[in-house]
PDB file of C-alpha atoms in Angstrom:
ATOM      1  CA  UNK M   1      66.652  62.820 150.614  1.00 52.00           C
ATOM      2  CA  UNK M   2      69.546  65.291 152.088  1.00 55.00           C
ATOM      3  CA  UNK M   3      71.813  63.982 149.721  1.00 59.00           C
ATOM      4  CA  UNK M   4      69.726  66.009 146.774  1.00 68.00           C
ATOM      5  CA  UNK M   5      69.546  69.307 148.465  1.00 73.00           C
ATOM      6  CA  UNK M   6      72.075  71.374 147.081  1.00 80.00           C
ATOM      7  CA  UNK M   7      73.730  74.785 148.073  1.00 80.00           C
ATOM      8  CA  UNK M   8      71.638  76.417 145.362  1.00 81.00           C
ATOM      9  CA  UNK M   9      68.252  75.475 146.143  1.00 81.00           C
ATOM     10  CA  UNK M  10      69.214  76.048 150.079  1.00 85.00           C
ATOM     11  CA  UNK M  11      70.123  79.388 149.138  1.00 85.00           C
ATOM     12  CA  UNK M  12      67.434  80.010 146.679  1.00 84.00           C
ATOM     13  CA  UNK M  13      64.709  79.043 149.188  1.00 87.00           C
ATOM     14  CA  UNK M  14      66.573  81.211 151.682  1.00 88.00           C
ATOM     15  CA  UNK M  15      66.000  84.236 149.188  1.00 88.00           C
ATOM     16  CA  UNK M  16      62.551  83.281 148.701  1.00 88.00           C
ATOM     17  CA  UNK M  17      61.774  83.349 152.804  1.00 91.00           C
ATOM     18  CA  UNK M  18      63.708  86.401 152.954  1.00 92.00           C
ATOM     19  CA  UNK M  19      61.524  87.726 150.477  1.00 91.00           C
ATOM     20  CA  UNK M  20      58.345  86.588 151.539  1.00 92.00           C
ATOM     21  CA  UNK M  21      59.097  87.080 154.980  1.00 95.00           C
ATOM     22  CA  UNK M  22      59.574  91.053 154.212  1.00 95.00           C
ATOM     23  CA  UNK M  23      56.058  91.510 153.412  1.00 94.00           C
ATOM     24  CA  UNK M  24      55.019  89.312 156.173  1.00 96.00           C
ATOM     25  CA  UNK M  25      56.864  91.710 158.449  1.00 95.00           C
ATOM     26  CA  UNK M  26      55.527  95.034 156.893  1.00 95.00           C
ATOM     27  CA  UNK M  27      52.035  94.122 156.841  1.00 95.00           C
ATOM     28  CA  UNK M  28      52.270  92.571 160.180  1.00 95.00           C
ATOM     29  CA  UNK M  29      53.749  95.899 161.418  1.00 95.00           C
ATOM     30  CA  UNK M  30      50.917  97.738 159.980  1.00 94.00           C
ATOM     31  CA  UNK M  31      47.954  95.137 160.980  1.00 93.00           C
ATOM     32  CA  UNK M  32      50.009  95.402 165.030  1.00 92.00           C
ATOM     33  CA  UNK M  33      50.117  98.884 164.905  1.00 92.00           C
ATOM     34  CA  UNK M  34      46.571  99.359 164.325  1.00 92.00           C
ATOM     35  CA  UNK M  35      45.278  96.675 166.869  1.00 90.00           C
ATOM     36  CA  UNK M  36      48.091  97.773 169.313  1.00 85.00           C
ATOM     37  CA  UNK M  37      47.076 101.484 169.331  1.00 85.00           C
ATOM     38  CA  UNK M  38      43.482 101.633 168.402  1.00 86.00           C
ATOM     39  CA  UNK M  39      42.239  98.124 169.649  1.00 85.00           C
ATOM     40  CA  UNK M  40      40.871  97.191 165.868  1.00 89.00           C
ATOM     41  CA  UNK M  41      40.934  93.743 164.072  1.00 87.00           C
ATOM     42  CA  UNK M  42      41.677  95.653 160.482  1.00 93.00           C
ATOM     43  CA  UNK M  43      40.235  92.523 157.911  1.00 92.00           C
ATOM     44  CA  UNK M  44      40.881  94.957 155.464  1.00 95.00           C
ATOM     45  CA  UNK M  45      44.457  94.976 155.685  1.00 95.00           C
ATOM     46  CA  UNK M  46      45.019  92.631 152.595  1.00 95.00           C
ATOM     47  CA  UNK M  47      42.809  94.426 150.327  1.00 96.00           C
ATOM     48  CA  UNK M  48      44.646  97.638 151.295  1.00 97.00           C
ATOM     49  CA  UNK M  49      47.594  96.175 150.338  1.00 97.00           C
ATOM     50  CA  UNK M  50      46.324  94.935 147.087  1.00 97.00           C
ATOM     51  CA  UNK M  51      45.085  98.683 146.707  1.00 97.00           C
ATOM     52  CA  UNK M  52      49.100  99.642 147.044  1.00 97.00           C
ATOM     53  CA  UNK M  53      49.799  97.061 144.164  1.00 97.00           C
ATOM     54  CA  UNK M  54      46.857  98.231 141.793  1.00 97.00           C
ATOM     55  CA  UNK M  55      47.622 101.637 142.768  1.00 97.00           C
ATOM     56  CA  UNK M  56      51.026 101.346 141.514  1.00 97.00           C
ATOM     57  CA  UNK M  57      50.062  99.590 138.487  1.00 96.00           C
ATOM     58  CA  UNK M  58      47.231 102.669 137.272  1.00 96.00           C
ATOM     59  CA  UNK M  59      49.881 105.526 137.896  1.00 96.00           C
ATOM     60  CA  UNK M  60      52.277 103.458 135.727  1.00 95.00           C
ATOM     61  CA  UNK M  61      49.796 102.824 133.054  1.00 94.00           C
ATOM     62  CA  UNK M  62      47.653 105.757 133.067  1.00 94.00           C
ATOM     63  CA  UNK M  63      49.471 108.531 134.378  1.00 95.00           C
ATOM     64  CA  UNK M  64      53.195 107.337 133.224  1.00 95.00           C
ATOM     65  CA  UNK M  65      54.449 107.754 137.068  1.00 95.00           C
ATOM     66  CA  UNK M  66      57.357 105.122 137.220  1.00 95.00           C
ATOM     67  CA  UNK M  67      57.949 103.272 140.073  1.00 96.00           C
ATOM     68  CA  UNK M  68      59.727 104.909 142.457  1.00 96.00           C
ATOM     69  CA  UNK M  69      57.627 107.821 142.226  1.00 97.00           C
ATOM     70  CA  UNK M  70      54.669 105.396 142.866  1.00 96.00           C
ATOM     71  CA  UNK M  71      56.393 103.883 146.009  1.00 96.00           C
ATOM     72  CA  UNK M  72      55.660 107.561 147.965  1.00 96.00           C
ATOM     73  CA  UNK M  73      52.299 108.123 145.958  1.00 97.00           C
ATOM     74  CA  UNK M  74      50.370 105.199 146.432  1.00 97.00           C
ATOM     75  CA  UNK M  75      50.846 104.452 150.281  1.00 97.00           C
ATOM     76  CA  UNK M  76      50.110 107.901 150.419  1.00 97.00           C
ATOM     77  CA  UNK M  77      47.002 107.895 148.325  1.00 97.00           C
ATOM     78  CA  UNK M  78      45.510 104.545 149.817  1.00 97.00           C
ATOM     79  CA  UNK M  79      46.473 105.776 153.509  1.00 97.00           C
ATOM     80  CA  UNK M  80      44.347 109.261 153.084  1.00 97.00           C
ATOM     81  CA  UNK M  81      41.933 106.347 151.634  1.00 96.00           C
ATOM     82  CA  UNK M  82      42.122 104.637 155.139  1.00 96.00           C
ATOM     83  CA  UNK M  83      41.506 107.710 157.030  1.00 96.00           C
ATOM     84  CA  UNK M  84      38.219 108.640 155.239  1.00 96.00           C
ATOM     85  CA  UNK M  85      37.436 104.819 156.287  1.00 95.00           C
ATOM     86  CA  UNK M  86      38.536 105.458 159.654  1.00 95.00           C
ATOM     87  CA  UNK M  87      36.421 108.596 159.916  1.00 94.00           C
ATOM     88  CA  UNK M  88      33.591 106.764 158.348  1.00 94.00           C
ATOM     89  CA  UNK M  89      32.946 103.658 158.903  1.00 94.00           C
ATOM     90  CA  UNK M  90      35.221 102.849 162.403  1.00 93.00           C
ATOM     91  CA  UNK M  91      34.771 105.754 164.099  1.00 91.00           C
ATOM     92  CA  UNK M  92      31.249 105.626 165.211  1.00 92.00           C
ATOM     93  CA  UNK M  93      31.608 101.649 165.794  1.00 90.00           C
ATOM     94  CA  UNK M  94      34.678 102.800 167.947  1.00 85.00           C
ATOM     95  CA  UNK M  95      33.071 102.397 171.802  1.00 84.00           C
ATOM     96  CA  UNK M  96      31.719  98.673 170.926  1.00 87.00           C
ATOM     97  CA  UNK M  97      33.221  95.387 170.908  1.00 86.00           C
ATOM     98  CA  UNK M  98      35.612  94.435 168.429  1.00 83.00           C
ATOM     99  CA  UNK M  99      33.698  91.693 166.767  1.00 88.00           C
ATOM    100  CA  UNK M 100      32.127  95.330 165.080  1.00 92.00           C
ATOM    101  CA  UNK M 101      34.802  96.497 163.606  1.00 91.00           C
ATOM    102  CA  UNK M 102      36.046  93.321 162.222  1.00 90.00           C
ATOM    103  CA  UNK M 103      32.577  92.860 160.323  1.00 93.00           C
ATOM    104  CA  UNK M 104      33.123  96.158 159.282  1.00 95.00           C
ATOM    105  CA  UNK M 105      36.170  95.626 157.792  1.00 95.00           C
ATOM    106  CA  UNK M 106      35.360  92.458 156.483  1.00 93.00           C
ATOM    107  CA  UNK M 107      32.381  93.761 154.898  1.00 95.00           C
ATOM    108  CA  UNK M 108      34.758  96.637 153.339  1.00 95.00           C
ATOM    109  CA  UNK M 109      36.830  93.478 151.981  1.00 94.00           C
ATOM    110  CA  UNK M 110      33.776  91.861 150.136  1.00 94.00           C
ATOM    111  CA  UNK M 111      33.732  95.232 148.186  1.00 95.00           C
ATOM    112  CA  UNK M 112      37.095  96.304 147.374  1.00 95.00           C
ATOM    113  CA  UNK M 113      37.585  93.062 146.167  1.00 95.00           C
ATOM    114  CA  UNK M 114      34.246  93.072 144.214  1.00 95.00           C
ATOM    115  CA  UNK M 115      34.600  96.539 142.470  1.00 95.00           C
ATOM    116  CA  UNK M 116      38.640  95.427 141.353  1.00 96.00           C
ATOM    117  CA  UNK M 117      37.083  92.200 139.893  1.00 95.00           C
ATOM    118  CA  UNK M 118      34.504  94.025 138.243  1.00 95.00           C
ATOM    119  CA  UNK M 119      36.912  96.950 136.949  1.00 93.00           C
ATOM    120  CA  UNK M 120      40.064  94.871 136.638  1.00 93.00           C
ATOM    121  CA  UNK M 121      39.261  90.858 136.101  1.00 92.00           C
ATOM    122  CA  UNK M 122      40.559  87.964 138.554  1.00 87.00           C
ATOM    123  CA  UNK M 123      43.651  87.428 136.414  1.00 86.00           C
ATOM    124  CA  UNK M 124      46.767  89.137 137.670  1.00 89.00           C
ATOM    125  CA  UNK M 125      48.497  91.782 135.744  1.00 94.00           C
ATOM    126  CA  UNK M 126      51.814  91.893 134.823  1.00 93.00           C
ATOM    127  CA  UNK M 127      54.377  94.964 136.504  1.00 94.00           C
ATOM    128  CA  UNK M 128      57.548  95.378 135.245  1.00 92.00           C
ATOM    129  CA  UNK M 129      60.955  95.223 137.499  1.00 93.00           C
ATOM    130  CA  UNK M 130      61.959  98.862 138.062  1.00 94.00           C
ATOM    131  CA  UNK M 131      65.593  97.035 138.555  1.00 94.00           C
ATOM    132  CA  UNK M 132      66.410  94.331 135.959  1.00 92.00           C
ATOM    133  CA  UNK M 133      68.857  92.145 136.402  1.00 93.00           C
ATOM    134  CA  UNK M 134      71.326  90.806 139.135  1.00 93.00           C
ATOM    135  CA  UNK M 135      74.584  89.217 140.177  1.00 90.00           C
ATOM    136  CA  UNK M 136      75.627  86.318 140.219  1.00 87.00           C
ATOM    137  CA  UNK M 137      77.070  85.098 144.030  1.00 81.00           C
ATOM    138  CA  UNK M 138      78.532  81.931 142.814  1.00 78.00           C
ATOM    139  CA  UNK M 139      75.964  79.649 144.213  1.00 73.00           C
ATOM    140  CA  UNK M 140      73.375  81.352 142.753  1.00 79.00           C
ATOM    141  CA  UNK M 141      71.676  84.264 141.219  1.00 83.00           C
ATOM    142  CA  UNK M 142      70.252  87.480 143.071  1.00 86.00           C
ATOM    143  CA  UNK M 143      68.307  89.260 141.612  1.00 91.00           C
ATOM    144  CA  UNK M 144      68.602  93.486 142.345  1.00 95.00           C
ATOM    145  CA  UNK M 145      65.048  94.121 143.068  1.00 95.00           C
ATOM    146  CA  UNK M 146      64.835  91.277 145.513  1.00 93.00           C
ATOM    147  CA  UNK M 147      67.874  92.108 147.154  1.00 93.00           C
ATOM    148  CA  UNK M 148      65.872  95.711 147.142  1.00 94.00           C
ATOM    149  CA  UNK M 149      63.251  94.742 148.523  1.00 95.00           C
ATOM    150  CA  UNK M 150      64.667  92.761 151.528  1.00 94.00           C
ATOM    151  CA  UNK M 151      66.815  96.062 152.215  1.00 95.00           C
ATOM    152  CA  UNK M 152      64.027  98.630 151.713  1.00 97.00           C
ATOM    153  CA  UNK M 153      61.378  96.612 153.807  1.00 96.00           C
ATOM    154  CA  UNK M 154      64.009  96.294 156.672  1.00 96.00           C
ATOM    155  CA  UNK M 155      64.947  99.865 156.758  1.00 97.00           C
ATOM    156  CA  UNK M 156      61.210 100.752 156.956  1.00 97.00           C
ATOM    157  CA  UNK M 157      60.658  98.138 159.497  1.00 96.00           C
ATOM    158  CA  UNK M 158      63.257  99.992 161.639  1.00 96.00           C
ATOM    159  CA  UNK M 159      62.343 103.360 161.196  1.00 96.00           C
ATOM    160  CA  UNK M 160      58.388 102.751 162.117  1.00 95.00           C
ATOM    161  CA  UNK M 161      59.213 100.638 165.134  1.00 94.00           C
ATOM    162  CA  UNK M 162      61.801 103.519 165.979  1.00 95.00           C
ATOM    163  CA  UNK M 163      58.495 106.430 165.186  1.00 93.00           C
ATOM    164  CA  UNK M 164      56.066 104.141 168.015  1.00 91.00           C
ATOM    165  CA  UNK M 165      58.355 103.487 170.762  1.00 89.00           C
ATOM    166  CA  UNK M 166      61.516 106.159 170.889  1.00 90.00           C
ATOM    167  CA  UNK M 167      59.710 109.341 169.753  1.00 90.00           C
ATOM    168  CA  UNK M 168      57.445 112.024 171.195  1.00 86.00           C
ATOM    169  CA  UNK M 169      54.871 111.247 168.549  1.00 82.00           C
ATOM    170  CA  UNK M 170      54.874 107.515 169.580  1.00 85.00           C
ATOM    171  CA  UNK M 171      54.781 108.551 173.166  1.00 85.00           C
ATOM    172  CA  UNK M 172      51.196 110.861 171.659  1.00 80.00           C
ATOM    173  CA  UNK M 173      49.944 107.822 170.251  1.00 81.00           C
ATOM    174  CA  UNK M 174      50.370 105.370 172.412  1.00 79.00           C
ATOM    175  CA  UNK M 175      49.026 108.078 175.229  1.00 79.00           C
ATOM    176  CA  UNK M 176      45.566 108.448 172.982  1.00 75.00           C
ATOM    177  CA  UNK M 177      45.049 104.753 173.222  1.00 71.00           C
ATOM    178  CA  UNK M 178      45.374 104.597 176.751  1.00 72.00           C
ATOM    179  CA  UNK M 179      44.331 107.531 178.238  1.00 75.00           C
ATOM    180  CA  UNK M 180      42.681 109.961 175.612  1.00 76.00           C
ATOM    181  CA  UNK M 181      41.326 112.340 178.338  1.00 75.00           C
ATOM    182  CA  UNK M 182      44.737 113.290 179.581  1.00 77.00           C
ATOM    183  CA  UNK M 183      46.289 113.403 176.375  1.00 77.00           C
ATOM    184  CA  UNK M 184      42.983 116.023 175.402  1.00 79.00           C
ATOM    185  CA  UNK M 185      43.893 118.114 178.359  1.00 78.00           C
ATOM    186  CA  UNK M 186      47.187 119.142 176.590  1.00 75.00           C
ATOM    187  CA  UNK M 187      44.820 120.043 173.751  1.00 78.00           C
ATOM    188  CA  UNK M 188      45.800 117.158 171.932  1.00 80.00           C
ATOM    189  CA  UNK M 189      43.502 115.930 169.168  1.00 83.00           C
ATOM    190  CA  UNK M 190      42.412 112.598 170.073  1.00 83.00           C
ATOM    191  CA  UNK M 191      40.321 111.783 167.089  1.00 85.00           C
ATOM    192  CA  UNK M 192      42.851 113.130 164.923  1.00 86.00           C
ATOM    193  CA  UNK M 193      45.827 111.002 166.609  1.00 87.00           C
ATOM    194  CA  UNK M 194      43.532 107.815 166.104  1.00 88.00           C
ATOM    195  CA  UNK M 195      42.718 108.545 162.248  1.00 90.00           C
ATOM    196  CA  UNK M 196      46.377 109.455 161.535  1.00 89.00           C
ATOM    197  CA  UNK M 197      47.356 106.199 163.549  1.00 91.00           C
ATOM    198  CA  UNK M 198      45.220 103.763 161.228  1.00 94.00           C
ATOM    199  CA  UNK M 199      46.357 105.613 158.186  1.00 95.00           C
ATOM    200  CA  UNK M 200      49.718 104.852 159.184  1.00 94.00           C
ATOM    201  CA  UNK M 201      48.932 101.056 159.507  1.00 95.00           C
ATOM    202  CA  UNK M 202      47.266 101.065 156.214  1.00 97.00           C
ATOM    203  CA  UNK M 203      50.127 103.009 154.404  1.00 97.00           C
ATOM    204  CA  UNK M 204      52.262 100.123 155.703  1.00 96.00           C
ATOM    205  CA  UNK M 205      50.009  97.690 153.390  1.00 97.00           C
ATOM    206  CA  UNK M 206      49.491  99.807 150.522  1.00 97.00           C
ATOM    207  CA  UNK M 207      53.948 100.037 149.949  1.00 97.00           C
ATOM    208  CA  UNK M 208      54.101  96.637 150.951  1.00 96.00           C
ATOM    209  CA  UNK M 209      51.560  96.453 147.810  1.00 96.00           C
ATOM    210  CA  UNK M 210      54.129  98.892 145.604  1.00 97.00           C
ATOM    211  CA  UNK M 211      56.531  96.326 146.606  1.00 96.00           C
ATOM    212  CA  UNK M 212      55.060  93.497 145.808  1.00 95.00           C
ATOM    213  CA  UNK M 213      53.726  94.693 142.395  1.00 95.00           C
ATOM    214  CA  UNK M 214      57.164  93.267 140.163  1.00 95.00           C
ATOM    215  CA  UNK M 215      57.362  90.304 141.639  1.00 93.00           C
ATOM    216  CA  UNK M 216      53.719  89.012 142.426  1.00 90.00           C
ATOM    217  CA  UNK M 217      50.608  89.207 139.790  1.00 89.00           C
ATOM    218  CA  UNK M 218      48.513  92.106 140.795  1.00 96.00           C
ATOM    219  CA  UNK M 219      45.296  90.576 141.076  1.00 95.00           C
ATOM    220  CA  UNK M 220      42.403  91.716 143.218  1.00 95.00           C
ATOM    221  CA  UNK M 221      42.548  88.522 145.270  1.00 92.00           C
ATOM    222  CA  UNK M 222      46.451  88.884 146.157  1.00 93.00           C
ATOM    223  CA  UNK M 223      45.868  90.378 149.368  1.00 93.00           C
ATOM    224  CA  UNK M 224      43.232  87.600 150.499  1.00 89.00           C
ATOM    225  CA  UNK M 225      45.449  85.065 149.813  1.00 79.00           C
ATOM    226  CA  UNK M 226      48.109  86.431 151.840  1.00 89.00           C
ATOM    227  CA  UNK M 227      45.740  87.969 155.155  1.00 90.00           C
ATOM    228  CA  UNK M 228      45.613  84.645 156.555  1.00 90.00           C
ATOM    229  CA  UNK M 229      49.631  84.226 157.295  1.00 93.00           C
ATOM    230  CA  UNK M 230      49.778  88.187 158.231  1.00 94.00           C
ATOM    231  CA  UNK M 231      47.408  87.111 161.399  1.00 92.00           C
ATOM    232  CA  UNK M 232      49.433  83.946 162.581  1.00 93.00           C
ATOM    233  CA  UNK M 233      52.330  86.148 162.334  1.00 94.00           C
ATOM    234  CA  UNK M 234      50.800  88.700 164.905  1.00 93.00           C
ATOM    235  CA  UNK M 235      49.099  86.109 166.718  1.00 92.00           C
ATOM    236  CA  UNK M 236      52.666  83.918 167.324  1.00 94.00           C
ATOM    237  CA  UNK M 237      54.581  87.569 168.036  1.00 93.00           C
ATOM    238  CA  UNK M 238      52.120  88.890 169.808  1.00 90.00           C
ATOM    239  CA  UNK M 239      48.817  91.109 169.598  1.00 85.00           C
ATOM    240  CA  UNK M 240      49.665  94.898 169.286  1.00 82.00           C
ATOM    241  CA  UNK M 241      53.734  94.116 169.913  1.00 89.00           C
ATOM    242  CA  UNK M 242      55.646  96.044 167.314  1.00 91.00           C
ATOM    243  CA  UNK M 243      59.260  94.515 167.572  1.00 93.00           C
ATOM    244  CA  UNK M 244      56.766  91.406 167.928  1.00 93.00           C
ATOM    245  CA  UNK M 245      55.504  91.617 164.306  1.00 94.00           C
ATOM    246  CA  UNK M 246      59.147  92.646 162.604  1.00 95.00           C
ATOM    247  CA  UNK M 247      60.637  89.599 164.086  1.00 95.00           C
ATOM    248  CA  UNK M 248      58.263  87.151 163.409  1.00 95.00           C
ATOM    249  CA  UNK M 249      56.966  88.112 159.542  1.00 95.00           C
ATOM    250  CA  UNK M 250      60.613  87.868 158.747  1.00 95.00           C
ATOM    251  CA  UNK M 251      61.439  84.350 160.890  1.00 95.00           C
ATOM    252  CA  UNK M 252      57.961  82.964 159.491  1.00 95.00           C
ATOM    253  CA  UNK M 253      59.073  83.278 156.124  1.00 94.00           C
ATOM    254  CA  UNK M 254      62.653  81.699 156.998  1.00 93.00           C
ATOM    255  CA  UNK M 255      61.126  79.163 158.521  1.00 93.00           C
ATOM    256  CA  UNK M 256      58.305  79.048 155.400  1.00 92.00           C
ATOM    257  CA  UNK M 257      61.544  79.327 152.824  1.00 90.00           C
ATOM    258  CA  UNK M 258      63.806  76.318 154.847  1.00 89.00           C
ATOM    259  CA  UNK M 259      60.835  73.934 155.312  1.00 91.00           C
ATOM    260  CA  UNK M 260      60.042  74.170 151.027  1.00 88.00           C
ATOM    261  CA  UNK M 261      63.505  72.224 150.949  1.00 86.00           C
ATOM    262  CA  UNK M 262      63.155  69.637 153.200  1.00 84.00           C
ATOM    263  CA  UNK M 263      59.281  68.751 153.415  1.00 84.00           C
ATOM    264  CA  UNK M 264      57.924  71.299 150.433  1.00 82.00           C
ATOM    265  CA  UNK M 265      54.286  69.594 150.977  1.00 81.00           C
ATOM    266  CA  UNK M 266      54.379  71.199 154.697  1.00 84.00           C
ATOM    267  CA  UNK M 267      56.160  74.481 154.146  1.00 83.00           C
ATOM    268  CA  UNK M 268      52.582  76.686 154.632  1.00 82.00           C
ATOM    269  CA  UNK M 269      51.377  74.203 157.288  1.00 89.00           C
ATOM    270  CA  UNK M 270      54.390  74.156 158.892  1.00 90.00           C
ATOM    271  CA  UNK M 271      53.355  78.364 159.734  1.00 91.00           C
ATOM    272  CA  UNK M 272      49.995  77.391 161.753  1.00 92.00           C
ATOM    273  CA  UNK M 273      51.713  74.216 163.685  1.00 93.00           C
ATOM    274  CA  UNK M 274      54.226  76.809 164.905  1.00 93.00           C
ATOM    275  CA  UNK M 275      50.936  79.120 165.788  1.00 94.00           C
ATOM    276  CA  UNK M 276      49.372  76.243 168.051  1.00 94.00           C
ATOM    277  CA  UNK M 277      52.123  75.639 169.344  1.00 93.00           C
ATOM    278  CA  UNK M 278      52.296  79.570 170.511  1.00 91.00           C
ATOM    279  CA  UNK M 279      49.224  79.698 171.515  1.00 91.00           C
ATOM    280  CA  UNK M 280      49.467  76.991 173.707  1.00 93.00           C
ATOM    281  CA  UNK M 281      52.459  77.524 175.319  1.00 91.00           C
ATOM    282  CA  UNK M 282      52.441  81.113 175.194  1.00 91.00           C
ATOM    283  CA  UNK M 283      49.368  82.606 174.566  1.00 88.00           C
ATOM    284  CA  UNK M 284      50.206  86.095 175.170  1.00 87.00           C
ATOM    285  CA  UNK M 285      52.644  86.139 172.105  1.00 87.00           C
ATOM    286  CA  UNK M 286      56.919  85.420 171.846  1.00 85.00           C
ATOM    287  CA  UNK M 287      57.239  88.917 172.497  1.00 82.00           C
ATOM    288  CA  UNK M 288      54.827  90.072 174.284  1.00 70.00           C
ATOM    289  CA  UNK M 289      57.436  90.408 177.254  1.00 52.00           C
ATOM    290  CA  UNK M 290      59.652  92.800 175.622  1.00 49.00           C
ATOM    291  CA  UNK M 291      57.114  95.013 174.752  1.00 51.00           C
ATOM    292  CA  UNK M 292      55.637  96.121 177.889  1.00 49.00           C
ATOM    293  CA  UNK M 293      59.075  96.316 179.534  1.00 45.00           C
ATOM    294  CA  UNK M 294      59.678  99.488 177.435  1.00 48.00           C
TER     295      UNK M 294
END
């Protein structure tokens, strides 16, 4: 069997876990930043990200907007979307248990999903690269928006992990969470902080979406299909652990990428064995530890 894997398809697969692994790290991100700060189980994450894709897709379409005007417009656009959800829908469920919100949200699911089928169809849609073509590395191809979106997703990785935990507006929002009365003595807008803070997590989805768009169909079920992984990502880093989520999307989808070239028939079990196995010897999450030594 080891005799027939080649440089090229270790590579390739690398890529592809790489790749996959960079969304499983954004959205994680998002999904641990809003349980992490505001103590909600966001179901809706997926179809907010699939709401980045088709977002993308209708300003390219309708409106002409190319690409890389869409990647600041449509996380923009589906994060003000969030925070009218927030306000609506989450707020006034806010004081009960979370089993509430996570109806909520999964009811809010049933109905994105619904009203893109009925609008858009269950086929996927086509999105052309914004960077054709690659180079060639020897042992195999790259392609430029791959190698794009493995950069890009990194970078904004850093930079929102780096916004949380080293900054004074981190310092707000993690403050709100914990104890909103002091933080309201400064005259601090709780409220505010908390709608701003889910926004954020949902903007997270919604460019993970833009980024998606050229390489995945946009279909109205792509975010579904995907939801399941995000959660045993933040489950195996840890619930609410930032650095937790970054780390683990992107070794999940190493581990995801490797485990297509030596068992392929395991490669999206092989994610949930490696979630037991956290939960059981480490419930709390991998990182857990290094998060609440900050």
């Amino acid at each position: 069997m080891f005799d027939q894997i080649t440089i090229q398809l270790l590579m390739g697969q690398l890529l592809i876990g790489l790749i996959n692994g960079s969304f499983y790290a954004m959205l994680a991100l998002g999904l641990a930043i809003i349980f992490g700060l505001m103590h909600v189980v966001n179901f809706a994450h997926g179809a907010q990200y699939m709401l980045g894709a088709f977002a993308a897709l209708i300003l390219l379409n309708t409106f002409g907007v190319p690409y890389w005007w869409a990647l600041v417009i449509a996380p923009v656009v589906v994060g003000a979307l969030g925070i009218v959800m927030e306000r609506v829908i989450l707020k006034p469920i806010r004081e009960l248990d979370h089993l509430y919100s996570l109806l909520a949200t999964f009811a809010t699911v049933l109905i994105i999903e619904g009203l893109m089928r009925l609008q858009f169809g269950a086929s996927g849609l086509p999105y052309r690269s914004p960077l054709p073509g690659g180079v060639n590395l020897g042992f195999m191809f790259l392609p430029w928006y791959r190698a794009w979106v493995v950069g890009f997703s990194l970078i904004v990785c850093v930079a929102v992990w780096y916004l949380i935990e080293k900054t004074k507006l981190g310092s707000y929002l993690r403050a709100a969470n914990e104890r909103p009365e002091i933080v309201e003595s400064f005259g601090i807008n709780v409220p505010l902080m908390m709608s701003l803070t889910y926004g954020l997590g949902v903007g997270l989805a919604a460019l993970g979406g833009v980024l998606a768009a050229p390489i995945y169909q946009v279909s109205p079920s792509m975010g579904s299909n995907l939801m399941i992984v995000i959660f045993a990502v933040v489950v195996i880093g840890g619930m609410g652990s930032i650095i937790g989520a970054i780390l683990t999307g992107y070794l999940i989808g190493i581990v995801e990428g490797l485990t297509k070239v030596f068992y392929p028939e395991g490669s999206h079990l092989a994610i949930f064995v490696i979630m037991i196995l956290a939960l059981i010897l480490r419930p709390q999450g991998l990182f857990s530890a290094a998060e609440k030594s900050r």
